[in-house]
Coordinates of C-alpha atoms and ligand atoms in Angstrom, one line a residue:
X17 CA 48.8 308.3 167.4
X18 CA 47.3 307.0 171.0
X19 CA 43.9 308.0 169.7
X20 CA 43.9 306.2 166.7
X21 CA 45.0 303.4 168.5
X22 CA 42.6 303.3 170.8
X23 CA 40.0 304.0 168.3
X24 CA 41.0 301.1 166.4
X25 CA 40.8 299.4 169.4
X26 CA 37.0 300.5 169.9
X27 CA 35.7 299.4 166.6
X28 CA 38.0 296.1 167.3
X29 CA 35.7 295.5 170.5
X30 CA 32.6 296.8 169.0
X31 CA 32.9 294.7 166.3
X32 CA 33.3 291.4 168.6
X33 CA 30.8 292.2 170.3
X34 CA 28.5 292.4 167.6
X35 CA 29.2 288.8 166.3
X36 CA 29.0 287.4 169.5
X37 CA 26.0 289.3 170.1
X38 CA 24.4 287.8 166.2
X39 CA 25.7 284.3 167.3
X40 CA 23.7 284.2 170.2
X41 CA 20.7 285.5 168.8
X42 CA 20.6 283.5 166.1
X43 CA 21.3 280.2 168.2
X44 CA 18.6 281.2 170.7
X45 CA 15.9 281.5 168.2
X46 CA 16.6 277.5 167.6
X47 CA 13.8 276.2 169.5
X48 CA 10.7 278.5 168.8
X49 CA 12.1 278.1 165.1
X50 CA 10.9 274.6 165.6
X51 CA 7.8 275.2 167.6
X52 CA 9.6 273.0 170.3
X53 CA 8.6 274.7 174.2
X54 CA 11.7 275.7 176.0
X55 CA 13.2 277.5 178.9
X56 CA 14.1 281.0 177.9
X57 CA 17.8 281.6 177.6
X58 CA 19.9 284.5 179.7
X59 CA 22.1 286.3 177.5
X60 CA 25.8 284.1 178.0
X61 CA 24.6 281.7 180.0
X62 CA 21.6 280.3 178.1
X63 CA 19.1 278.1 180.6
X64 CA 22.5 277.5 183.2
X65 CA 22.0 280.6 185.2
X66 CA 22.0 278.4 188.2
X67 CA 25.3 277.1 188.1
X68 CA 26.9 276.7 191.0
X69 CA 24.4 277.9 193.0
X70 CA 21.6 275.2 192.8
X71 CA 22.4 271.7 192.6
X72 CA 21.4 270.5 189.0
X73 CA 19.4 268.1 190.8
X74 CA 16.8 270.1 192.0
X75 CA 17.1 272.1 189.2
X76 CA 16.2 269.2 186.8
X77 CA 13.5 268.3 189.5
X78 CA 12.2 272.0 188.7
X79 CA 12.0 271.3 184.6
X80 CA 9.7 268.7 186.0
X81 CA 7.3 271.2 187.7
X82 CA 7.1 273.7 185.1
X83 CA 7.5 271.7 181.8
X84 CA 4.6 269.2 181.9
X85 CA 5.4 267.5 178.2
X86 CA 7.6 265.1 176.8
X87 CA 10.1 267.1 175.7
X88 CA 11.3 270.6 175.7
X89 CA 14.5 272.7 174.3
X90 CA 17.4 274.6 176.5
X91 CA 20.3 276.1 175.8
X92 CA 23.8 275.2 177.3
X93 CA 25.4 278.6 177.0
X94 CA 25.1 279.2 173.5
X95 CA 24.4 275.6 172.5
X96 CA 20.3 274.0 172.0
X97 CA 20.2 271.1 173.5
X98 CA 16.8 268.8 173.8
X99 CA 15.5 267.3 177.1
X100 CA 13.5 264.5 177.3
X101 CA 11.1 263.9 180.3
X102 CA 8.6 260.3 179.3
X103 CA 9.8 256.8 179.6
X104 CA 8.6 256.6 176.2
X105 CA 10.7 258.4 174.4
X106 CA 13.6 258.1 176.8
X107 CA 12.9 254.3 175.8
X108 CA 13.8 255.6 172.2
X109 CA 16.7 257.5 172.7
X110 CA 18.0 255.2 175.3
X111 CA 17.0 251.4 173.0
X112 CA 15.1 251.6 170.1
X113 CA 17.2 254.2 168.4
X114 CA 20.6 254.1 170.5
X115 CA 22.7 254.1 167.2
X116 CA 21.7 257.7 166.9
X117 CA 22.9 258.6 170.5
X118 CA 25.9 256.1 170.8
X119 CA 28.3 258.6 172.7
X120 CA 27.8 261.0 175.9
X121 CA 27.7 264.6 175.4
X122 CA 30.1 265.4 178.1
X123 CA 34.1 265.8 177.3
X124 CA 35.9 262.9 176.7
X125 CA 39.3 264.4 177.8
X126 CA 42.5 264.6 176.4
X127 CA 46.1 262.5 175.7
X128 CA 47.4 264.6 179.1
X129 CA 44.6 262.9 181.0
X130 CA 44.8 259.0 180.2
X131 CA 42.5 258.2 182.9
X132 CA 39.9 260.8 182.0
X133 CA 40.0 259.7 178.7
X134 CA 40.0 256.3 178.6
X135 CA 37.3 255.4 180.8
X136 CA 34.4 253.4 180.0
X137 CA 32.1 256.3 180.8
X138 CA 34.1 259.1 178.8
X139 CA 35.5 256.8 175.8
X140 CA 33.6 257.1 172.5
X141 CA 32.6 254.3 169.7
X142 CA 34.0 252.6 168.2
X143 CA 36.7 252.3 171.5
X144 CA 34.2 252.3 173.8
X145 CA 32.2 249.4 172.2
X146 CA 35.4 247.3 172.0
X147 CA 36.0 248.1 176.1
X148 CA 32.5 247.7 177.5
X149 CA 32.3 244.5 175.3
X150 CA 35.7 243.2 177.3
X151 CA 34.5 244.8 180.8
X152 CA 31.5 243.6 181.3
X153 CA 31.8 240.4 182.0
X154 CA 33.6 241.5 185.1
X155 CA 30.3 241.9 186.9
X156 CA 28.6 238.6 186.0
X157 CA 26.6 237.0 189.0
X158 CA 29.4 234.3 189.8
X159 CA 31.9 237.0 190.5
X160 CA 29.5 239.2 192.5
X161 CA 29.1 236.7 194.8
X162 CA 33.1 236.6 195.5
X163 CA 32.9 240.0 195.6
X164 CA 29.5 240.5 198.8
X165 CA 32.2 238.5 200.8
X166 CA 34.6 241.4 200.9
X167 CA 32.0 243.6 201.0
X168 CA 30.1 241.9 204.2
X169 CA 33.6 242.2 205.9
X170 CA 33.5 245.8 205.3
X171 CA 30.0 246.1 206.1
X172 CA 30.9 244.4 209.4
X173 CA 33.5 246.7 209.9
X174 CA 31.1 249.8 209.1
X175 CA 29.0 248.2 212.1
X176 CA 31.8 248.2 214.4
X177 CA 32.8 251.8 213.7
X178 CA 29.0 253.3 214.3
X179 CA 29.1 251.3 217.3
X180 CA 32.4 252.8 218.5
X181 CA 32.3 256.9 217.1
X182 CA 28.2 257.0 217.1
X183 CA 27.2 254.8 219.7
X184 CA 29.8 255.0 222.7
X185 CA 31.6 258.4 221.9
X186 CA 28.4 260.1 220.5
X187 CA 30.3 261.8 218.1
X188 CA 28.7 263.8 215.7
X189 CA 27.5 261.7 212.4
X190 CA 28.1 262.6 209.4
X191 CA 26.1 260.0 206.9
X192 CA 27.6 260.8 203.3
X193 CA 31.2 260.7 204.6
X194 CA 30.8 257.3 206.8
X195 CA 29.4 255.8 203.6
X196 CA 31.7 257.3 201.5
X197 CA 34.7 255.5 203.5
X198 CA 32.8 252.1 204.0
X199 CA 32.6 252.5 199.4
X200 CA 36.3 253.8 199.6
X201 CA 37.1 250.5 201.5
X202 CA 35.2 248.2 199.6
X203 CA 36.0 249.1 195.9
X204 CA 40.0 249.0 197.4
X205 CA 39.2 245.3 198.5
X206 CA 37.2 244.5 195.2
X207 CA 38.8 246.2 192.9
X208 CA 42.5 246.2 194.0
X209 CA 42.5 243.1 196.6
X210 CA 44.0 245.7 199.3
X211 CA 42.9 245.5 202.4
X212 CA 43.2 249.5 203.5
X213 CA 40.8 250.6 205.9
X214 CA 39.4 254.3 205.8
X215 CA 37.1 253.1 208.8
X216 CA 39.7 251.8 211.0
X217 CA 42.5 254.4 210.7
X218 CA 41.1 258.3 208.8
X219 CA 45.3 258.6 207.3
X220 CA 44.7 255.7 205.0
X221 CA 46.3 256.6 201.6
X222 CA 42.9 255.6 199.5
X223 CA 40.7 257.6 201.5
X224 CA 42.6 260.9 201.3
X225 CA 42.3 260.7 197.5
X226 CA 38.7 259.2 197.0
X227 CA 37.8 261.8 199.5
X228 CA 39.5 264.3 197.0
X229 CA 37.8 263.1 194.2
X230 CA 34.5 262.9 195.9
X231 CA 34.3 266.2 197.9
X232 CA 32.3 268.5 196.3
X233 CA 34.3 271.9 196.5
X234 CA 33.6 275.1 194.3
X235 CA 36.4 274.4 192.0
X236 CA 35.7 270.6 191.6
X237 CA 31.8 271.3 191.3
X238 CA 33.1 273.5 188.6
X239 CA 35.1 271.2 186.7
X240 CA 32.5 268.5 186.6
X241 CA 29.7 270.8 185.8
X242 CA 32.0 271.7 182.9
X243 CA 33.0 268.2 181.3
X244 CA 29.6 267.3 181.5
X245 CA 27.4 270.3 180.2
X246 CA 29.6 272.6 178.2
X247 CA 32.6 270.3 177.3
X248 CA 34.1 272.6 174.9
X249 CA 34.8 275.2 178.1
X250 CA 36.5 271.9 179.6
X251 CA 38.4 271.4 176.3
X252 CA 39.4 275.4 176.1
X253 CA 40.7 275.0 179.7
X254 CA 41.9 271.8 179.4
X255 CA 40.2 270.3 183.2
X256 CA 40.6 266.5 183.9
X257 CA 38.2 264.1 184.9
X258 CA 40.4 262.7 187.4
X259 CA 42.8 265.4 189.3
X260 CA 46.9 264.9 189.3
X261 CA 47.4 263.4 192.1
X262 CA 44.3 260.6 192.3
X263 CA 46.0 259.8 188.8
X264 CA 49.5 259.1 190.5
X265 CA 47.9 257.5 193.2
X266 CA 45.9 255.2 191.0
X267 CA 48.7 254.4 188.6
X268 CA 51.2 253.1 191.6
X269 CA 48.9 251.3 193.2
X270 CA 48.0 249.5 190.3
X271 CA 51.6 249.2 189.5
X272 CA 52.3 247.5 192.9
X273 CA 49.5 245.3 193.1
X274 CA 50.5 244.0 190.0
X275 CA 54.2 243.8 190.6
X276 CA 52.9 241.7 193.9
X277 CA 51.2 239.1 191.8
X278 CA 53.9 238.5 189.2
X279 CA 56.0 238.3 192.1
X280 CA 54.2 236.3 194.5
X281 CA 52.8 234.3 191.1
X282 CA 49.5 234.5 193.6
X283 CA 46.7 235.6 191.6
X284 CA 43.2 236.2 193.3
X285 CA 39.6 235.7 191.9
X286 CA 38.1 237.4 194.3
X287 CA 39.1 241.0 193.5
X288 CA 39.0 242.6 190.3
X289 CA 42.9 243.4 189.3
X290 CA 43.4 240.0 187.7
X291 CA 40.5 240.1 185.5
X292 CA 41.7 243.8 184.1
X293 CA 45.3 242.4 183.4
X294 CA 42.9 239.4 181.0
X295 CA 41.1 242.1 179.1
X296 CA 44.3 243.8 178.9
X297 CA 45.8 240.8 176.9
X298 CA 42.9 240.4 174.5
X299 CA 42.8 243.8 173.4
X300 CA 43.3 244.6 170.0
X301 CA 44.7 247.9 169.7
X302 CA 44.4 250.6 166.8
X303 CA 47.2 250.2 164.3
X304 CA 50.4 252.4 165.4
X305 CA 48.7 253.4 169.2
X306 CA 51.3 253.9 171.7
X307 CA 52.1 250.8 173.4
X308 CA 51.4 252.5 177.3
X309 CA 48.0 252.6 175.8
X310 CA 46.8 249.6 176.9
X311 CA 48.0 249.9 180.6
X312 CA 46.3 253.7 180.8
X313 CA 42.9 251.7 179.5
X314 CA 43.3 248.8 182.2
X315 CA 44.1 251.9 185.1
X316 CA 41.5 254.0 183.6
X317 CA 38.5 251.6 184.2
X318 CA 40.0 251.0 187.6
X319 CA 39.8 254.7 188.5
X320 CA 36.3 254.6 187.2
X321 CA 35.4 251.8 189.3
X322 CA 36.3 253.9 192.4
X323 CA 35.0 257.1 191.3
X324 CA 31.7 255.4 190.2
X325 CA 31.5 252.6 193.1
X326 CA 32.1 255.5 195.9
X327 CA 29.8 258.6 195.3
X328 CA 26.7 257.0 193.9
X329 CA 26.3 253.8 196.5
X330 CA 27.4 256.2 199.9
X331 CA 24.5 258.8 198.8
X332 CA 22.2 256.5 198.3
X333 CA 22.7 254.3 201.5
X334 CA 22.7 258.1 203.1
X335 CA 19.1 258.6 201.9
X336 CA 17.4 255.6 202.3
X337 CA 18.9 255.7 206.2
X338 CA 17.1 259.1 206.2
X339 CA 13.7 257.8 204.7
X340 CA 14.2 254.8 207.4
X341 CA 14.7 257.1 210.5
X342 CA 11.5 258.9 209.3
X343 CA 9.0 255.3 208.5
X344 CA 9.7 253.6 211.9
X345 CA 6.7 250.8 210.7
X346 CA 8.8 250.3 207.2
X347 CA 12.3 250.4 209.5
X348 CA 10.9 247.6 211.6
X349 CA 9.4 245.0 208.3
X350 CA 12.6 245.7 207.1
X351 CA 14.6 244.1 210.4
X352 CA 11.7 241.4 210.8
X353 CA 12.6 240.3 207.0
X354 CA 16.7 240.5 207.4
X355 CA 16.1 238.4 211.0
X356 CA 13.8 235.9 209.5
X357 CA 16.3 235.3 206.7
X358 CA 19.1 235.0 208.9
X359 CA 17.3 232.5 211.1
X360 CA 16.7 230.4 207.8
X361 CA 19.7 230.4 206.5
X362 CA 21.5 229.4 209.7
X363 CA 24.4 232.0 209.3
X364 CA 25.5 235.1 211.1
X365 CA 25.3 236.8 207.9
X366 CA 23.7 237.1 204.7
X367 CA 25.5 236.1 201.8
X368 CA 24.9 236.7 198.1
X369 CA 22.1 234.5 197.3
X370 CA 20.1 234.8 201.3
X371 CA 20.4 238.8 200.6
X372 CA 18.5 238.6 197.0
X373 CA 16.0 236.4 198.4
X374 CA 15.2 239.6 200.9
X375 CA 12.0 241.2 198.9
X376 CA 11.6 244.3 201.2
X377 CA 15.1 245.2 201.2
X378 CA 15.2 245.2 197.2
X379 CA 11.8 247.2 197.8
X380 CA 13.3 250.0 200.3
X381 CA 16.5 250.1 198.0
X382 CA 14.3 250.8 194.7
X383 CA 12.1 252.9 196.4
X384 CA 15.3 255.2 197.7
X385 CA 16.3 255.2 194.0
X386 CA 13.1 256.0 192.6
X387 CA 12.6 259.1 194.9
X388 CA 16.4 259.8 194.9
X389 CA 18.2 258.8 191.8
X390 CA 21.7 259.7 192.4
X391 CA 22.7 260.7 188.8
X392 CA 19.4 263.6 187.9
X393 CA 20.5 262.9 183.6
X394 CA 21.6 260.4 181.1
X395 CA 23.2 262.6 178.7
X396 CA 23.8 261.4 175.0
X397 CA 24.8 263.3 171.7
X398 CA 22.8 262.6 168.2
X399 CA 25.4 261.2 166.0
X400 CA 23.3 261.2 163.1
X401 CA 19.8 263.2 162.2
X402 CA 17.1 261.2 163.6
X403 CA 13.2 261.6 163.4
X404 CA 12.4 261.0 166.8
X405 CA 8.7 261.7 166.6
X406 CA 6.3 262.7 163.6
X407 CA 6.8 266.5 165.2
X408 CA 10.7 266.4 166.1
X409 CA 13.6 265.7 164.1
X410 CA 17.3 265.9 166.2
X411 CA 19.5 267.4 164.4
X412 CA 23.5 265.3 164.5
X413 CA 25.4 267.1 167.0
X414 CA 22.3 268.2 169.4
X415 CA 22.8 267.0 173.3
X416 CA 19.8 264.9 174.3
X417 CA 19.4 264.9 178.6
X418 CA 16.7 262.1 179.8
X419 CA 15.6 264.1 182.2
X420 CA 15.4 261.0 185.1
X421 CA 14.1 262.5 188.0
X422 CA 10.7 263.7 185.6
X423 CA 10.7 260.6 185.1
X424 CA 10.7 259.2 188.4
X425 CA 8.4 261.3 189.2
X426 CA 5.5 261.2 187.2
X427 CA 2.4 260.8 189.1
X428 CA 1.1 258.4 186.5
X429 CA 3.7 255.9 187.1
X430 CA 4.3 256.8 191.1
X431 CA 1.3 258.3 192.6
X432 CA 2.2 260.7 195.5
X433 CA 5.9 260.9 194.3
X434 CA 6.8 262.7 197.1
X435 CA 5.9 260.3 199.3
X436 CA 8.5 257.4 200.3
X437 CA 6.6 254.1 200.0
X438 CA 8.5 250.4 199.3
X439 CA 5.1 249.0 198.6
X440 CA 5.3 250.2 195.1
X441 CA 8.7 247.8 194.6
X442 CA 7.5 244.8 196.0
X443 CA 8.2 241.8 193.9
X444 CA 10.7 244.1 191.9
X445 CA 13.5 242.4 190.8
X446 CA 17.0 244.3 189.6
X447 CA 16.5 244.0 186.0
X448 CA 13.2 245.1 186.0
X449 CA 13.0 248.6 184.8
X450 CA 9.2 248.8 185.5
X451 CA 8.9 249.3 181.8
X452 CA 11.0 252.5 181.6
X453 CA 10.0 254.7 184.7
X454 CA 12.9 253.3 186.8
X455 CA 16.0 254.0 185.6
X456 CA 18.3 255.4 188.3
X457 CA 21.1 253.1 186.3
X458 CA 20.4 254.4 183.1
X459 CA 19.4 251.9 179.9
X460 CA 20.3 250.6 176.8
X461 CA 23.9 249.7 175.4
X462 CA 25.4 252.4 177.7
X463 CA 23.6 251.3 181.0
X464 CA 25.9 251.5 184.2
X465 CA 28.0 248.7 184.4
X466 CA 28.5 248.6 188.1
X467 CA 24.4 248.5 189.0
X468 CA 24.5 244.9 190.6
X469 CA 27.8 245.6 192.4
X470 CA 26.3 249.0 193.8
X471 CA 23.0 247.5 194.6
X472 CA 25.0 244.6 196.7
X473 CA 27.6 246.9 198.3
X474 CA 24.1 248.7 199.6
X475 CA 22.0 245.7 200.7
X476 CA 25.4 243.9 202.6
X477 CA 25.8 247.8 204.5
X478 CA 21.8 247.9 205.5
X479 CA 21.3 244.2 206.3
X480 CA 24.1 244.8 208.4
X481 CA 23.1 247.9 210.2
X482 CA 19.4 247.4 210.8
X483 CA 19.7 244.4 212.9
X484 CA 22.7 246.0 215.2
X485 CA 20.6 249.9 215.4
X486 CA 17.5 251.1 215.1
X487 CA 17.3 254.7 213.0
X488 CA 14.9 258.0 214.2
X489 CA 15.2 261.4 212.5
X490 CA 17.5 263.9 213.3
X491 CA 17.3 266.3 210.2
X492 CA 14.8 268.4 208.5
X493 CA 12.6 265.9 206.1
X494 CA 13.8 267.4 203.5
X495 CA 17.3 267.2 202.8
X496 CA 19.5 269.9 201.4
X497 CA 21.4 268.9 198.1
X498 CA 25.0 270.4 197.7
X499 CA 25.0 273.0 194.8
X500 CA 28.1 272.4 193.8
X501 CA 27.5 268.7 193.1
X502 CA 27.0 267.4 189.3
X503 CA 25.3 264.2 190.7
X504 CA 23.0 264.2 193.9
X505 CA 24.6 264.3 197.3
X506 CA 23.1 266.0 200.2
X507 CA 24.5 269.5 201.6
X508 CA 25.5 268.5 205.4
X509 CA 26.3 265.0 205.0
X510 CA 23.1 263.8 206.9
X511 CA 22.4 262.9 209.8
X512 CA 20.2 260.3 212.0
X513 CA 19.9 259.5 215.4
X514 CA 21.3 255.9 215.9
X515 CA 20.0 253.3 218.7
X516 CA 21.4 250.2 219.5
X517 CA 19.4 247.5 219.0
X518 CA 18.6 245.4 223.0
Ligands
HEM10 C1 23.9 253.1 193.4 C2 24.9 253.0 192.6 C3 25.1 253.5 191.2 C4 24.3 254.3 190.4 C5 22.9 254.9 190.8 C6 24.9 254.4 189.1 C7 24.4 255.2 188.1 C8 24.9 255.2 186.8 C9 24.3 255.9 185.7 C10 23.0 256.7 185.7 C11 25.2 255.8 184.6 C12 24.9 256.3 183.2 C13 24.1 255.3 182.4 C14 23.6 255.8 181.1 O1 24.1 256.8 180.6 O2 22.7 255.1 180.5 C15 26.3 255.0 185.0 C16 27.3 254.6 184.2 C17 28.4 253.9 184.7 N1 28.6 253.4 186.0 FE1 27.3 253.5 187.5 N2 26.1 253.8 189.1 C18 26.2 253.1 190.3 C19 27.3 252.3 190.7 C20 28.4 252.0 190.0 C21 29.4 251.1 190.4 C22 29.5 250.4 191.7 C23 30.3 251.1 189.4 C24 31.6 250.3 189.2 C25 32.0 249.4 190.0 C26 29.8 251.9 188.3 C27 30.4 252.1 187.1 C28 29.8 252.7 186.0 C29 30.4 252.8 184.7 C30 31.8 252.2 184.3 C31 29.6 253.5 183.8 C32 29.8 253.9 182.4 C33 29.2 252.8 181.5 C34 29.4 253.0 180.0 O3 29.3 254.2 179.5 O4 29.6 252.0 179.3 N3 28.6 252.5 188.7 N4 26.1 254.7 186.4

């Protein structure tokens, strides 16, 4: 009886493996079906052998290297997905054609996980449209420049804490997780009109879950790698976007703030609360949707806002102090340019409109972004079979990755790529996408929402810093990137050796 059984058992096994072993097969032969170049799958894994071991940054900066064409076919475990590396044809997917490629490919998360699931970034048409149609006027120029005033006071306070850890008490720095708490401090000020203060006091009830959410462990590299690049693993396992307790955190603070107001009847336009509880009253709902769904959307975007506002803006400010450190001539323009602007405008510090008018500071920001965009791919999923050029057609339901760091790094647009140079930004201006081959905030309908808040939150932090301390290497040139990071960050934090100015 036990060896029948286990026979049974045997052909049970053989036999799964079999299919599985036909289903792969037959999806890997996708791409050279089409006479489309791609990267040889491993069995399982497909192209994402790397995981977890190589940050997908440098990996995607590797595609560059060996795949010199516009496009070319991988495979996300078992699924063929197309990545795209010219502006042109990003330009296509992104604009011309973006009602084939409305949603993102990653997982949009589930009931359980309101705040995963309901975030601009993760929501799908025809929500999302409905969202990002009410949201975005949140970040119109008059409101940003309510918003630099919170964050120059936080950029002030950034100042004073170098001064004090850095400076007198020659602690050791650690770039990505100073920036990270002057973000943390600004998007609670912006966002949530709360004055907490990760750089004054480290046991400040924000900062212990932004640095949660922003710390790049093995198990939280792994549940990001998996909503974004095989979403139906995060489904199966059901991982959330946002983890239980930054969810609590976020919901009662939001609850409190709120409470305040109604009960104070003070209402603020600086910060952004009040301006979530408007769109909250326009929304129209779906018929019969549960009636907590409109608070989960309003606390969702607000989650987003910190997730997005912290990592992104604190790696990029941790770069471009690198690239400064090592270009003492560009360092120096840079603090001749923020002096002479101060001295014209009469004030201590810049404001919105002086710090705009500061060319070479928009040029050393750009530049950082060129050479380091913090988000490698813009994923997108066809929603409907389009030609996208006489040789291609994308088939509904294929994942399309504009591969942005190609992009950035095409020596036809940036000669030298490697090379960090501000020169090739002057005159830029933040709209200007140097027609397609700058596109650290992505493009077209889905384009990040926050760009001209993160690109002020990192010009008040610099203009502060470079005239206070002057910035001289104190790390290899080339800086490590975590592997277990789904967006760029670097592997020690980063460091520089910091100089007080006279
Ligand atoms: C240096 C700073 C930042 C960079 C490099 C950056 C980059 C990006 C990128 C590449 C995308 C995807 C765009 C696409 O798919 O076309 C994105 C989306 C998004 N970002 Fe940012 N971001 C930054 C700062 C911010 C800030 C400060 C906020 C909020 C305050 C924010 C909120 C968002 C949101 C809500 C989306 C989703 C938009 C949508 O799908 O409608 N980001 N960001």
């Amino acid at each position: 009886m036990l060896g029948v059984i286990l026979q049974l058992f045997l052909v049970f096994v053989i036999t799964c493996l079999t299919v599985v072993y036909f289903f792969f097969r037959k999806n890997y032969g996708y791409w050279e079906k089409r006479g489309v170049p791609y990267e040889k799958p491993k069995p399982f894994v497909g192209s994402l052998s790397f995981l977890m071991r190589r940050s997908f940054w440098d990996v995607f900066y590797d595609f560059s290297k060996k795949f010199k064409c516009d496009y070319f076919g991988i495979y996300m475990s078992w699924k063929p997905a197309l990545m795209i590396q010219s502006k042109e044809l990003a330009k296509q997917v992104l604009v011309k054609s973006s009602d084939s490629y409305q949603d993102r490919y990653s997982y949009a998360g589930r009931d359980d996980d309101p705040l995963g699931s309901c975030n601009l970034f993760t929501l799908k048409s025809p929500m999302w449209v409905q969202m990002r149609h009410e949201v975005s006027p949140m970040f119109t120029g008059s409101r940003l420049r309510n918003l630099t005033e919170l964050m120059n006071i936080n950029s002030s306070e950034l100042v004073r804490r170098i001064q004090k850890d850095y400076v007198e008490n020659k602690q050791p720095v650690d770039l990505k997780e100073l920036f990270s708490m002057y973000t943390s401090d600004t998007v609670a000020y912006t966002v949530f009109g709360i004055r907490v203060s990760a750089l004054k006091e480290l046991t400040s009830p924000l900062w212990l879950i932004t640095r949660h959410m922003v710390r790049w462990t093995f198990w939280r590299g792994f549940e990001f790698t998996m909503i974004f690049f095989l979403p139906a693993i995060a489904e199966f396992m059901r991982l959330k976007f946002f983890s239980q307790p930054a969810t609590d955190y976020v919901k009662k603070l939001f609850e409190e703030v709120v409470a305040e107001r109604k009960k104070t009847g003070e209402s603020s336009d600086k910060d952004l609360v009040n301006h979530l509880l408007k769109v909250k009253s326009n929304l129209k709902l779906p018929a019969g949707s549960d009636a907590k769904l409109a608070d989960d959307l309003m606390m969702a975007q607000a989650a987003l806002f910190i997730l997005g506002a912290i990592e992104t803006s604190s790696t990029t400010l941790t770069y471009m102090l690198h690239e400064l450190a090592y270009h003492p001539e560009e360092q120096e323009k840079l603090y001749q340019e923020v002096s002479a602007a101060l001295k014209e405008s009469g004030k201590d510090i810049l404001n919105y409109d002086d710090l705009l008018k500061v060319k070479y500071l928009t040029a050393c920001m750009h530049e950082t972004l060129r050479k380091y965009p913090p988000v490698p791919h813009l994923d997108r999923i066809c929603n409907k079979t389009h030609q996208l050029t006489d040789e291609l057609t994308v088939e509904a339901g294929t994942p399309v990755y504009v591969n942005v760091v190609a992009i950035h790094y095409n020596e036809d647009s940036y000669p030298e790529p490697e090379q960090w140079r501000p020169e090739r930004f002057i005159n830029s201006n933040d709209s200007d996408n140097h027609d397609f081959a700058f596109i650290p905030f992505g493009e077209g309908p889905r384009f990040c929402i926050g760009k001209r808040y993160g690109m002020m939150q990192i010009r008040t932090a610099i203009a502060q810093m470079v005239m206070k301390f002057r910035f001289e290497p104190d790390a290899p040139k080339v800086v490590e990137s975590d592997s277990y990071s789904v967006i760029l960050s670097p592997k020690n934090g980063g460091k520089v050796k910091i100089i007080p100015r006279n």
